[in-house]
PDB file of C-alpha atoms in Angstrom:
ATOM      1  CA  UNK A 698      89.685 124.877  79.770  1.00 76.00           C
ATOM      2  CA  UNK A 699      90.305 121.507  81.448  1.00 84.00           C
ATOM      3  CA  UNK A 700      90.465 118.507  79.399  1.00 90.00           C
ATOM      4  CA  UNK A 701      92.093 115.214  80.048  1.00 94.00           C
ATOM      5  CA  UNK A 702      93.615 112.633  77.486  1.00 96.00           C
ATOM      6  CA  UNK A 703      92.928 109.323  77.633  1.00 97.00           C
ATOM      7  CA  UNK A 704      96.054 106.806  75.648  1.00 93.00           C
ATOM      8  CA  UNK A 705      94.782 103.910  73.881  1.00 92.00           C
ATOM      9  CA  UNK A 706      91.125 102.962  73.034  1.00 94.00           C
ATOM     10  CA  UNK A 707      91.661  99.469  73.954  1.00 96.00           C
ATOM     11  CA  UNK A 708      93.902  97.610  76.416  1.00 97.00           C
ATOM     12  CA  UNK A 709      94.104  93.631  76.333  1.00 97.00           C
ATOM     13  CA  UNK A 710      95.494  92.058  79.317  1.00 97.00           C
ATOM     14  CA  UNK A 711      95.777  88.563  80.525  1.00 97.00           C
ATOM     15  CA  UNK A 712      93.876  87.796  84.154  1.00 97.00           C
ATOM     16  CA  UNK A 713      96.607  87.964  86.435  1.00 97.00           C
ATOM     17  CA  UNK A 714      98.469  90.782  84.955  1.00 98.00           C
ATOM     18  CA  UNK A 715      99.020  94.120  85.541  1.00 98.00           C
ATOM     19  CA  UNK A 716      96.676  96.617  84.777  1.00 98.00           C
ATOM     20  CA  UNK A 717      98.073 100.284  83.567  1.00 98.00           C
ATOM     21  CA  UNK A 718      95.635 102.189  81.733  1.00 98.00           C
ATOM     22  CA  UNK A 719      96.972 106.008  80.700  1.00 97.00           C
ATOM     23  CA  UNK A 720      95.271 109.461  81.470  1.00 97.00           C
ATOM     24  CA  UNK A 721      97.180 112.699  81.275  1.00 96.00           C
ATOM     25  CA  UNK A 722      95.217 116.169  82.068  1.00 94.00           C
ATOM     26  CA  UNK A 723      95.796 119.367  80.584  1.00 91.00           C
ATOM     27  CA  UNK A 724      94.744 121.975  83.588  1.00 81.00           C
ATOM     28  CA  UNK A 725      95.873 125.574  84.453  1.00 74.00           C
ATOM     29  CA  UNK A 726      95.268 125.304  88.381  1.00 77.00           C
ATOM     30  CA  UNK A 727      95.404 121.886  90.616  1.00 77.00           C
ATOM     31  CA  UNK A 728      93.102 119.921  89.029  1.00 84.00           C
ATOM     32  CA  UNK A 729      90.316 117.548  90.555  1.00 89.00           C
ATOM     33  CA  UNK A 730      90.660 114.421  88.645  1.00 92.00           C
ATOM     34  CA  UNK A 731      88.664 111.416  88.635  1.00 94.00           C
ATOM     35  CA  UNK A 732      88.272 107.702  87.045  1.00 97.00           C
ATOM     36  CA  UNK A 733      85.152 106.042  86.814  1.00 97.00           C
ATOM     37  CA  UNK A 734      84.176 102.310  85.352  1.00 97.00           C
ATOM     38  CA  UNK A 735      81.108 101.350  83.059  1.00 95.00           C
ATOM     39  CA  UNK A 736      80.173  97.799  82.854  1.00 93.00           C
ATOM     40  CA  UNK A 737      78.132  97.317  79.956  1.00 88.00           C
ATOM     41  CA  UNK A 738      74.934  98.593  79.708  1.00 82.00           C
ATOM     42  CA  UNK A 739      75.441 100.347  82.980  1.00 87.00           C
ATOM     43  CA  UNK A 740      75.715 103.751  84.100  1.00 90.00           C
ATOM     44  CA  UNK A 741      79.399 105.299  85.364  1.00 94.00           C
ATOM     45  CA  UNK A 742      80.504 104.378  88.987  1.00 95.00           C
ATOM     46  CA  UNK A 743      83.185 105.954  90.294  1.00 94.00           C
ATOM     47  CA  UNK A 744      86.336 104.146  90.776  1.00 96.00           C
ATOM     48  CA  UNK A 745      88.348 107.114  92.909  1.00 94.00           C
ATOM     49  CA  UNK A 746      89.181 110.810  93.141  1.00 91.00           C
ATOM     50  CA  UNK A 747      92.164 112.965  93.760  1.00 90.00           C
ATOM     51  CA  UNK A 748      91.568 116.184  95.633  1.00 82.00           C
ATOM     52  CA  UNK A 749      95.067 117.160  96.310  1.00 77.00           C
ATOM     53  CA  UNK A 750      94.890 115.524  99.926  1.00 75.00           C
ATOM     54  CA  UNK A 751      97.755 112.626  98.400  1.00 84.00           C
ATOM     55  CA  UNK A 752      99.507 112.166  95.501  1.00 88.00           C
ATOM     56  CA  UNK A 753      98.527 108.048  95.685  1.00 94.00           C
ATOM     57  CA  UNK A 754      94.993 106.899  95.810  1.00 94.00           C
ATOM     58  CA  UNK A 755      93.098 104.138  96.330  1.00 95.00           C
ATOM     59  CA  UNK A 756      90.109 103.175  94.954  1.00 95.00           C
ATOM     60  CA  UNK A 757      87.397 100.353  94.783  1.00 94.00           C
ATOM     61  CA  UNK A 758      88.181  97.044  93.436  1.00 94.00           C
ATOM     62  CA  UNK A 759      92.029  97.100  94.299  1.00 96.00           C
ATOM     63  CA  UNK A 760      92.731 100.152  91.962  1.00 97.00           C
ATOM     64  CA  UNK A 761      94.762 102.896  92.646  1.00 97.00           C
ATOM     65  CA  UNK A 762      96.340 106.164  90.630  1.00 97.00           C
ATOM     66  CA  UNK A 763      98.972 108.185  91.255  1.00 95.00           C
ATOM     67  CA  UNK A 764      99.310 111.940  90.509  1.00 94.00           C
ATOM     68  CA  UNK A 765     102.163 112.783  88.637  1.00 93.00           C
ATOM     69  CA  UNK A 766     102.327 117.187  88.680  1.00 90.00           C
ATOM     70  CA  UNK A 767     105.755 116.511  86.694  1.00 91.00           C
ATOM     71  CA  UNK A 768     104.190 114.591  83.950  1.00 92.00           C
ATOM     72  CA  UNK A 769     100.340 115.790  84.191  1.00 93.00           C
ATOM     73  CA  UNK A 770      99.255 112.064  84.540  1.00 95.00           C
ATOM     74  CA  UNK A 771      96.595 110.347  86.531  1.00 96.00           C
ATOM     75  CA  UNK A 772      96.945 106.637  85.704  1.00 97.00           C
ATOM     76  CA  UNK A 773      95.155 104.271  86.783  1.00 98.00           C
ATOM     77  CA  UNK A 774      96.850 100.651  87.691  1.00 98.00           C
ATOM     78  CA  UNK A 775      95.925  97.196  89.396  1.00 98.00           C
ATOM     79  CA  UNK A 776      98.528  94.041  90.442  1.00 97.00           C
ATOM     80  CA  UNK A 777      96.638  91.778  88.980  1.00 97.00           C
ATOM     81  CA  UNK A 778      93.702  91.792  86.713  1.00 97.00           C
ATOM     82  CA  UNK A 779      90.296  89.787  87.234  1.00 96.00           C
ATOM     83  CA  UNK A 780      87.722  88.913  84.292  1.00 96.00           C
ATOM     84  CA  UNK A 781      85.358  90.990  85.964  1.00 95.00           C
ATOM     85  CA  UNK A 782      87.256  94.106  85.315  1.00 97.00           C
ATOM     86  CA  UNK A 783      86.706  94.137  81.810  1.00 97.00           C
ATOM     87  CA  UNK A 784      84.692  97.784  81.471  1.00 97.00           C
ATOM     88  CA  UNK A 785      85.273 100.934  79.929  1.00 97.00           C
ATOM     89  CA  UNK A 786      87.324 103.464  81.939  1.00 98.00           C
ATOM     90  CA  UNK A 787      87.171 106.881  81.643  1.00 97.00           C
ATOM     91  CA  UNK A 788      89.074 109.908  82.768  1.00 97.00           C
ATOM     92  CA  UNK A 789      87.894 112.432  84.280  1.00 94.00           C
ATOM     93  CA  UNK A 790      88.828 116.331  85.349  1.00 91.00           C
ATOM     94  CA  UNK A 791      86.707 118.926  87.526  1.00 87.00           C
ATOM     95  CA  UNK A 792      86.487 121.832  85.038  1.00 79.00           C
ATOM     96  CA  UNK A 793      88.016 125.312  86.416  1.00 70.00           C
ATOM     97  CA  UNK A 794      85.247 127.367  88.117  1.00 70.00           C
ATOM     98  CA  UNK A 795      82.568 124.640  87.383  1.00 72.00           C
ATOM     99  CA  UNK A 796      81.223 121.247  89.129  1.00 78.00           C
ATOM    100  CA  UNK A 797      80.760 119.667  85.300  1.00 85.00           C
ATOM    101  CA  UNK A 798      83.177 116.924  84.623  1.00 90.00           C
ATOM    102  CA  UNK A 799      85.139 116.634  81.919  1.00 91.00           C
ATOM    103  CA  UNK A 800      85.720 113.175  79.933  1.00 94.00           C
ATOM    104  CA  UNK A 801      88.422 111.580  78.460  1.00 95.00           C
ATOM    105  CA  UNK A 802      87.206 109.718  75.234  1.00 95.00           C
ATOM    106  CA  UNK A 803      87.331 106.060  77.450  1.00 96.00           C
ATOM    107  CA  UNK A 804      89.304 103.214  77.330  1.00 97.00           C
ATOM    108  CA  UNK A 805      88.053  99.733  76.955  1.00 97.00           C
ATOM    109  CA  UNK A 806      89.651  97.199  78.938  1.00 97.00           C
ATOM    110  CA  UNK A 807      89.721  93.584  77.888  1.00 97.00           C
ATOM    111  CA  UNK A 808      91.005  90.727  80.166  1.00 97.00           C
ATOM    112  CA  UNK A 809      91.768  87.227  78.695  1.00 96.00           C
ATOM    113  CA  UNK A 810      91.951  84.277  80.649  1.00 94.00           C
TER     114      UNK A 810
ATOM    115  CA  UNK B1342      73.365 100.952  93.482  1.00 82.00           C
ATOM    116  CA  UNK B1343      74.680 105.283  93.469  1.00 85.00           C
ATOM    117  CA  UNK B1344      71.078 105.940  94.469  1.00 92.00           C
ATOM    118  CA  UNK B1345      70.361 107.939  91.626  1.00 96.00           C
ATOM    119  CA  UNK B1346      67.498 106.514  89.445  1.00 97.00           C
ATOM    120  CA  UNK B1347      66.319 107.394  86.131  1.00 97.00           C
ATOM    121  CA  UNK B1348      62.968 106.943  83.955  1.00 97.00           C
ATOM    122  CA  UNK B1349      62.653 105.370  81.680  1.00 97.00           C
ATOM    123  CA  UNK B1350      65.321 102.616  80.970  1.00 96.00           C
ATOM    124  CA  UNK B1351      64.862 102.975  77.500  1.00 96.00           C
ATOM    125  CA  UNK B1352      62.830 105.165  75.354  1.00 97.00           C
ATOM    126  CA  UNK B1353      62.031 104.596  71.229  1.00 98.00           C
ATOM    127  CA  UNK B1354      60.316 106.959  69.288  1.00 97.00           C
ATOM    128  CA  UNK B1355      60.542 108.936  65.829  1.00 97.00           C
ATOM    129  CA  UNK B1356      61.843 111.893  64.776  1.00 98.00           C
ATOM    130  CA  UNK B1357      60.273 114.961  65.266  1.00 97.00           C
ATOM    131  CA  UNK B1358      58.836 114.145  68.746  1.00 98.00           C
ATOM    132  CA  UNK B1359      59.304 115.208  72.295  1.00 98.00           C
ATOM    133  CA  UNK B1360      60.124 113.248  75.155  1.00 98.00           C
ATOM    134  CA  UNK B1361      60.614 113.554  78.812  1.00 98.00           C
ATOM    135  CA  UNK B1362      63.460 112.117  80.769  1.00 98.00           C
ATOM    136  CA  UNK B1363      63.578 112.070  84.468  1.00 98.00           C
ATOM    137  CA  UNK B1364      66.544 112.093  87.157  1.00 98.00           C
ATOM    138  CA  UNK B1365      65.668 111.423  90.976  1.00 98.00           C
ATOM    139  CA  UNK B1366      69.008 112.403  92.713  1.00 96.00           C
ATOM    140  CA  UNK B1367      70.536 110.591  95.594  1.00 95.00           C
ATOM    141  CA  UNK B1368      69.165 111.602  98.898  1.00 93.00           C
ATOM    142  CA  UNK B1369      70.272 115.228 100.492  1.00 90.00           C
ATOM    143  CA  UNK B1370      71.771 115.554  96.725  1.00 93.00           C
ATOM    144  CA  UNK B1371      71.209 119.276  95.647  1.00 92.00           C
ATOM    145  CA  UNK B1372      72.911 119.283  92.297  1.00 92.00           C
ATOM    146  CA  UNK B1373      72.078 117.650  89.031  1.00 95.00           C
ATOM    147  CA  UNK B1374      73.812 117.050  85.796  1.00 95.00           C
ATOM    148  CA  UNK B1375      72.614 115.857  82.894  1.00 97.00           C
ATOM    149  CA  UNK B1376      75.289 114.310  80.151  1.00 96.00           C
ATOM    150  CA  UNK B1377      75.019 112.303  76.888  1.00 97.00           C
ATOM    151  CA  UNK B1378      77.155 109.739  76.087  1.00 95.00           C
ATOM    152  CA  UNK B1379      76.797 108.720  72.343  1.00 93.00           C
ATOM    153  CA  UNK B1380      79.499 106.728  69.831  1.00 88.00           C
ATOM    154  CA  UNK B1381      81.167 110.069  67.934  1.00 88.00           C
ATOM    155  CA  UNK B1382      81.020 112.770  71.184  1.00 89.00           C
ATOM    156  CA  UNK B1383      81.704 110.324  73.901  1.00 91.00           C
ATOM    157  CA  UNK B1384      80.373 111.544  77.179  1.00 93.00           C
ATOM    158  CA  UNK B1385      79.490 115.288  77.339  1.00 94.00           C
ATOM    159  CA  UNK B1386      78.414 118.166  79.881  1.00 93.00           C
ATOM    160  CA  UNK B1387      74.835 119.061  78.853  1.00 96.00           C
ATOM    161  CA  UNK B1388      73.376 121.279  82.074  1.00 95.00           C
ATOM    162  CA  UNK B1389      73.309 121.461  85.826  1.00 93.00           C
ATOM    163  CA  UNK B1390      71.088 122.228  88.123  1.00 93.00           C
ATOM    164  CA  UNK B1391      71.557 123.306  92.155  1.00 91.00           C
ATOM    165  CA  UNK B1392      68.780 123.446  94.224  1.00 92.00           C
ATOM    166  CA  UNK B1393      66.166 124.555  91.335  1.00 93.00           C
ATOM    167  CA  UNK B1394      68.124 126.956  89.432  1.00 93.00           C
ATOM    168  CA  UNK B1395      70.549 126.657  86.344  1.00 93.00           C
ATOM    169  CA  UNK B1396      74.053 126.691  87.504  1.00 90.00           C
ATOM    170  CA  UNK B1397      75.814 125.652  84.322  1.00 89.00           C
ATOM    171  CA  UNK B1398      75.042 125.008  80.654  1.00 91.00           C
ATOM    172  CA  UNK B1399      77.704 123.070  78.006  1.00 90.00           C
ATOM    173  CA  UNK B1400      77.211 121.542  75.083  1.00 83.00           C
ATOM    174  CA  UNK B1401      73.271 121.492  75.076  1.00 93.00           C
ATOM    175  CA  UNK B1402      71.123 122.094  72.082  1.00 94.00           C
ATOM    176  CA  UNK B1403      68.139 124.895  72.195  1.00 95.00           C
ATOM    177  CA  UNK B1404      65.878 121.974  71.556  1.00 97.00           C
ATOM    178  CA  UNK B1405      66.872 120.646  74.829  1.00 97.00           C
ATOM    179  CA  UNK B1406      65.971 121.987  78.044  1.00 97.00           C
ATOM    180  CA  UNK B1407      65.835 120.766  81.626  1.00 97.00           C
ATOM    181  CA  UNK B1408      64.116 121.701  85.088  1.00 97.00           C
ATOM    182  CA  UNK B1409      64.950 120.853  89.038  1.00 97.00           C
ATOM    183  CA  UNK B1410      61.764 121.111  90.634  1.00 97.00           C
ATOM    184  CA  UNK B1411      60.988 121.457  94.418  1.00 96.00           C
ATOM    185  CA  UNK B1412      61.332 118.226  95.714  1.00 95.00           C
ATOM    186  CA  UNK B1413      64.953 118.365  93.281  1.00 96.00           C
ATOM    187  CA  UNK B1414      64.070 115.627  91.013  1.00 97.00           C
ATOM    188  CA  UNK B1415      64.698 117.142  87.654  1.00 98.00           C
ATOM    189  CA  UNK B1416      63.909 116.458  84.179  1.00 98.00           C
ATOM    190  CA  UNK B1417      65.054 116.946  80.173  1.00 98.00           C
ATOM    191  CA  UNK B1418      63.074 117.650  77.403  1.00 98.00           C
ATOM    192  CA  UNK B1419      64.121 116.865  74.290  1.00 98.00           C
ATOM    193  CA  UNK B1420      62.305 118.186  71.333  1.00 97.00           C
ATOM    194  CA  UNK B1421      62.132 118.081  67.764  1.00 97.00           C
ATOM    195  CA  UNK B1422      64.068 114.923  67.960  1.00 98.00           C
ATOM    196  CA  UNK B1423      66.356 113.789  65.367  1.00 97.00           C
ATOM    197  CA  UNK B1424      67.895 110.218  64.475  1.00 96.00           C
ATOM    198  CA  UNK B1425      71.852 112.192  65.863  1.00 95.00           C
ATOM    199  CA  UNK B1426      69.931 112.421  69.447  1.00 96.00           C
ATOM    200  CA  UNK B1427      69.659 109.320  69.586  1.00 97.00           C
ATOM    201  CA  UNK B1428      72.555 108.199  72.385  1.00 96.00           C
ATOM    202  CA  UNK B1429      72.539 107.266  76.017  1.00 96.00           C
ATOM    203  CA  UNK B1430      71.567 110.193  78.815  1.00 97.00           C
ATOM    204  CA  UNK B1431      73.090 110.091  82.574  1.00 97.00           C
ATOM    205  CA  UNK B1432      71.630 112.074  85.021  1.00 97.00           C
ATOM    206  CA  UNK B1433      74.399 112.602  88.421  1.00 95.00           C
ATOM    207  CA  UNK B1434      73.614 114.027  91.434  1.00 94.00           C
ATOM    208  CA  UNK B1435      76.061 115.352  93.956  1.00 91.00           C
ATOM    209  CA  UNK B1436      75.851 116.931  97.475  1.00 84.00           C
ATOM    210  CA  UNK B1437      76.295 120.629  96.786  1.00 69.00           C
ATOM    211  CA  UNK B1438      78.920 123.310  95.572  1.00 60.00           C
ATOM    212  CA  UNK B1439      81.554 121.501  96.876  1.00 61.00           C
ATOM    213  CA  UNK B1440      84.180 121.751  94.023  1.00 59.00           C
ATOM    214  CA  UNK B1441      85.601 118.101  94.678  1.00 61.00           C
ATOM    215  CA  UNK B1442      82.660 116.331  95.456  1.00 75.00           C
ATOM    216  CA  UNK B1443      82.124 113.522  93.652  1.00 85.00           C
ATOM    217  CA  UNK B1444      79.229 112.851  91.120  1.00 91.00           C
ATOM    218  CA  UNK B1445      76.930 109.750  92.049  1.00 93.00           C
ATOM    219  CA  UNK B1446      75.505 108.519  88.041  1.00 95.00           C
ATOM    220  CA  UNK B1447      72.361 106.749  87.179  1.00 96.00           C
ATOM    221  CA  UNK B1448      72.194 103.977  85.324  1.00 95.00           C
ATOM    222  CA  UNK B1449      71.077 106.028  82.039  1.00 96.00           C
ATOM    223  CA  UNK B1450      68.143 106.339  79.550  1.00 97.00           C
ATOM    224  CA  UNK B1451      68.982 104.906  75.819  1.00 96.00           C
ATOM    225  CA  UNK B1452      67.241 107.263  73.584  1.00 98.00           C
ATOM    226  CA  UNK B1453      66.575 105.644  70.142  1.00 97.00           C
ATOM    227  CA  UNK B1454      65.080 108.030  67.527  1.00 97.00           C
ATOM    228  CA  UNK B1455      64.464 106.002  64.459  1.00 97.00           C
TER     229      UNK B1455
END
């Protein structure tokens, strides 16, 4: 089965800084892998998807994650971090031979100013 | 705004009961997928539905059950309800059988069984 892991519950980062936040996926076949946001007390809205089209994606809100096939990773980064990115992220992966998705336990991202 | 709304916001009741929850997908959205996102499971595959009929089932308990009817809204019944149900429900909608296309969320029902 698919499943994706998801490094570090919590990531503090000053505004202005770099944002990295860690997913690596555990899949048997080319995996459809995903990253969505949740603002508090809001449902998930998808940040961006990889389909296999490019190894580099872009996303909404100046994010972006690269597949890695080497290292089974699908991190997620921004240059610089704004206050209003302070969500939860999570990690997703297209599970073989179904639609459902499969989550990565989230990662809560805090921005200082 | 995905498009995809859910009723009601927020739901309390006690245990023991039944509710209803309800999932309008986005429009020309054939599939639906329910999840539950609560504090020790995190976010987890309950059912889906494609154009009125079960496709998939995960992690969902036998005193759960959901229906897509005609017009593909769809809802989740939740019976018997105990104070562990209590956690936040997404309903997602997405275009077809399209293995990479994307799932549009709703904005959730919080279930509170006291």
């Amino acid at each position: 089965a698919q499943s994706v892991t998801q490094l570090g519950s919590h990531v503090s980062v000053s505004e202005g800084a770099l944002v990295l936040l860690r997913c690596n996926y555990s899949s048997s076949v080319p995996p459809y892998l995903f990253w969505y946001v949740q603002y508090p007390n809001q449902g998930l809205q998808l940040l961006l998807k990889y389909t296999s089209a490019a190894t580099l994606v872009k996303g909404i809100n100046g994010f972006e994650a690269e597949f890695k096939k080497s290292e089974t990773s699908f991190h997620l980064t921004k240059p610089s971090a704004h206050m209003s990115d302070a969500a939860e992220y999570f990690c997703a992966v297209r599970d073989t031979g179904f639609q459902k998705l499969v989550f990565g336990t989230g990662t809560r991202l805090l921005v200082s100013p | 705004d995905s498009g995809v709304t859910q009723t009601p916001k927020h739901l309390i009741t006690a245990t023991g009961q039944r509710v209803t929850l309800r999932c309008s997908p986005r429009s020309g959205d054939l599939s639906v997928y329910w999840y539950q996102q609560s504090l020790d499971q995190g976010l987890q595959f309950l059912i889906q539905y494609y154009n009125g009929e079960e496709r998939a089932k995960g992690n969902i308990l036998e005193r759960f059950s959901a229906q897509q009817f005609p017009d593909l809204h769809s809802e989740l019944n939740l019976s018997s309800l105990e104070l562990g149900d209590s956690a936040l429900y997404f309903c997602a909608s997405s275009v077809g059988s399209l293995v990479g296309s994307e799932q549009y969320f709703g904005p959730g029902t919080r279930l509170t069984v006291t």
